Amino acid sequence: MSKKIAFVGAGNMAEALMNGIISAGVATKEDIIASEIIPERREFISRTIGIEVTEDNVRAVRSAPVIVLSVKPQHLGPVLDGLKPHLTADHLVISIAAGIRIHQIESRLNWGVRVIRVMPNHPCLVGATAAGFALGKFAKNEDKISVQKILESVGVAFCLEEKLLDAVTGLSGSGPAFIYVVIEALADGGVMAGLPRDISIALAAQTVLGSAKTVLETKKHPGELKDVVASPAGTTIAGLKVLEESGVRGAFIKAVYAAAKRSEELGEKG
């Protein structure tokens, strides 16, 4: 990118993005600066990542044309008010504050500041995010490319209309929690069948990982892959019958939809 990047807030998600950006060669350690109000966190980020860290938001953004807002949503308003005098149309502001709409950010900044809203998810912490992002009214195509590079350093990302980010929140934002329940349940089944707990969890997690990798790499429909595993009168079809009778498929559809609707409600309140 050949641009300095300032992170306002250096929490876990920001840490993951910094590490991904550096590892992928999108930027160097010298290209990144972060601001953080918690002294222990500043020391940790400086020591483990090797970037410059300050407690002053303005100092962080002063020399950086790209700013990543990674503070908690309830703190974003005051942070934007403090940064407004220092941001112009030459700046790209990337927000990962959950639920905060683009117009809410743009309304607190100077005219022309380019804003992009990102919805990453929890696996960003291990370099496996599934993210969606939307462009503000002033964002340029080069900004879209920059954000795509940043997010792809820690997973996959899709540029969408902002109205679809609620669906992204319901699916990939909340989805990891749903899959953690699946892993836990599969592991419980393994324990019930006689496996030690630690081995059962490891097998369940690797099974989910391997299945997801198979879908992504073969590009085959999940239903087609399911049919390959389910041989006639075999063990898998017997288990699938129980899942269908228990309404598991419908429960997941309803869970994603409920999470998406809740994201929409929270955004409207904001």
PDB file of N, CA and C in Angstrom, residues 8 15 38 56 64 75 86 90 94 102 108 122 128 130 137 142 152 175 183 189 211 219 224 244:
ATOM      1  N   VAL A   8      -6.637   3.324  15.653  1.00  0.00           N
ATOM      2  CA  VAL A   8      -7.156   4.012  16.827  1.00  0.00           C
ATOM      3  C   VAL A   8      -7.871   2.963  17.676  1.00  0.00           C
ATOM      4  N   GLU A  15      -5.092  -6.011  16.817  1.00  0.00           N
ATOM      5  CA  GLU A  15      -3.850  -6.785  16.894  1.00  0.00           C
ATOM      6  C   GLU A  15      -3.781  -7.820  15.773  1.00  0.00           C
ATOM      7  N   ILE A  38      -4.973   2.130  27.327  1.00  0.00           N
ATOM      8  CA  ILE A  38      -4.566   1.261  28.442  1.00  0.00           C
ATOM      9  C   ILE A  38      -3.054   1.045  28.388  1.00  0.00           C
ATOM     10  N   ASP A  56      -2.060   8.943  22.455  1.00  0.00           N
ATOM     11  CA  ASP A  56      -2.666  10.116  21.827  1.00  0.00           C
ATOM     12  C   ASP A  56      -3.224   9.771  20.440  1.00  0.00           C
ATOM     13  N   ALA A  64      -0.757   9.659   9.135  1.00  0.00           N
ATOM     14  CA  ALA A  64      -1.276   8.460   8.473  1.00  0.00           C
ATOM     15  C   ALA A  64      -2.491   8.790   7.613  1.00  0.00           C
ATOM     16  N   HIS A  75     -17.730   4.105  22.352  1.00  0.00           N
ATOM     17  CA  HIS A  75     -16.686   5.123  22.483  1.00  0.00           C
ATOM     18  C   HIS A  75     -16.405   5.842  21.167  1.00  0.00           C
ATOM     19  N   HIS A  86      -8.644  16.953  12.333  1.00  0.00           N
ATOM     20  CA  HIS A  86      -7.385  16.481  11.748  1.00  0.00           C
ATOM     21  C   HIS A  86      -7.598  15.588  10.519  1.00  0.00           C
ATOM     22  N   ASP A  90      -8.311  13.743   2.169  1.00  0.00           N
ATOM     23  CA  ASP A  90      -7.120  12.948   1.867  1.00  0.00           C
ATOM     24  C   ASP A  90      -7.036  11.688   2.722  1.00  0.00           C
ATOM     25  N   ILE A  94     -11.355   3.564   8.042  1.00  0.00           N
ATOM     26  CA  ILE A  94     -11.917   2.205   8.017  1.00  0.00           C
ATOM     27  C   ILE A  94     -12.450   1.904   9.410  1.00  0.00           C
ATOM     28  N   ILE A 102     -22.418   3.795   8.252  1.00  0.00           N
ATOM     29  CA  ILE A 102     -21.515   4.722   7.566  1.00  0.00           C
ATOM     30  C   ILE A 102     -21.967   6.169   7.748  1.00  0.00           C
ATOM     31  N   ARG A 108     -20.117  12.868  11.516  1.00  0.00           N
ATOM     32  CA  ARG A 108     -19.283  13.433  12.585  1.00  0.00           C
ATOM     33  C   ARG A 108     -17.904  13.825  12.087  1.00  0.00           C
ATOM     34  N   HIS A 122     -14.778 -13.197  14.538  1.00  0.00           N
ATOM     35  CA  HIS A 122     -13.873 -13.677  15.581  1.00  0.00           C
ATOM     36  C   HIS A 122     -12.652 -14.436  15.052  1.00  0.00           C
ATOM     37  N   ALA A 128      -8.250 -16.164   9.909  1.00  0.00           N
ATOM     38  CA  ALA A 128      -9.249 -16.875   9.106  1.00  0.00           C
ATOM     39  C   ALA A 128     -10.588 -16.149   9.127  1.00  0.00           C
ATOM     40  N   ALA A 130     -13.937 -14.082   7.947  1.00  0.00           N
ATOM     41  CA  ALA A 130     -14.885 -14.027   6.833  1.00  0.00           C
ATOM     42  C   ALA A 130     -15.583 -12.688   6.982  1.00  0.00           C
ATOM     43  N   LYS A 137     -19.916   7.261   0.749  1.00  0.00           N
ATOM     44  CA  LYS A 137     -20.193   8.008  -0.488  1.00  0.00           C
ATOM     45  C   LYS A 137     -18.960   8.651  -1.104  1.00  0.00           C
ATOM     46  N   GLU A 142      -9.654   2.881  -5.361  1.00  0.00           N
ATOM     47  CA  GLU A 142      -8.357   2.540  -4.761  1.00  0.00           C
ATOM     48  C   GLU A 142      -8.508   2.249  -3.269  1.00  0.00           C
ATOM     49  N   GLU A 152      -7.855  -9.400   3.305  1.00  0.00           N
ATOM     50  CA  GLU A 152      -7.405 -10.683   2.761  1.00  0.00           C
ATOM     51  C   GLU A 152      -6.088 -11.127   3.391  1.00  0.00           C
ATOM     52  N   GLY A 175     -21.993 -16.332  13.285  1.00  0.00           N
ATOM     53  CA  GLY A 175     -21.803 -17.726  12.899  1.00  0.00           C
ATOM     54  C   GLY A 175     -20.760 -18.505  13.677  1.00  0.00           C
ATOM     55  N   ILE A 183     -19.306 -27.758  17.393  1.00  0.00           N
ATOM     56  CA  ILE A 183     -18.097 -28.480  17.806  1.00  0.00           C
ATOM     57  C   ILE A 183     -18.275 -29.074  19.191  1.00  0.00           C
ATOM     58  N   GLY A 189     -21.024 -35.830  21.759  1.00  0.00           N
ATOM     59  CA  GLY A 189     -21.430 -37.112  21.176  1.00  0.00           C
ATOM     60  C   GLY A 189     -20.298 -38.116  21.186  1.00  0.00           C
ATOM     61  N   SER A 211     -14.000 -30.101   6.820  1.00  0.00           N
ATOM     62  CA  SER A 211     -15.213 -30.001   6.000  1.00  0.00           C
ATOM     63  C   SER A 211     -15.299 -28.636   5.324  1.00  0.00           C
ATOM     64  N   LYS A 219     -15.042 -26.315  -4.275  1.00  0.00           N
ATOM     65  CA  LYS A 219     -16.097 -25.448  -4.805  1.00  0.00           C
ATOM     66  C   LYS A 219     -17.372 -26.229  -5.134  1.00  0.00           C
ATOM     67  N   GLU A 224     -23.915 -31.733  -2.192  1.00  0.00           N
ATOM     68  CA  GLU A 224     -23.260 -32.759  -3.015  1.00  0.00           C
ATOM     69  C   GLU A 224     -22.212 -33.502  -2.196  1.00  0.00           C
ATOM     70  N   GLU A 244     -32.316 -34.320  10.723  1.00  0.00           N
ATOM     71  CA  GLU A 244     -33.505 -33.807  10.029  1.00  0.00           C
ATOM     72  C   GLU A 244     -34.736 -33.896  10.927  1.00  0.00           C
TER      73      GLU A 244
END
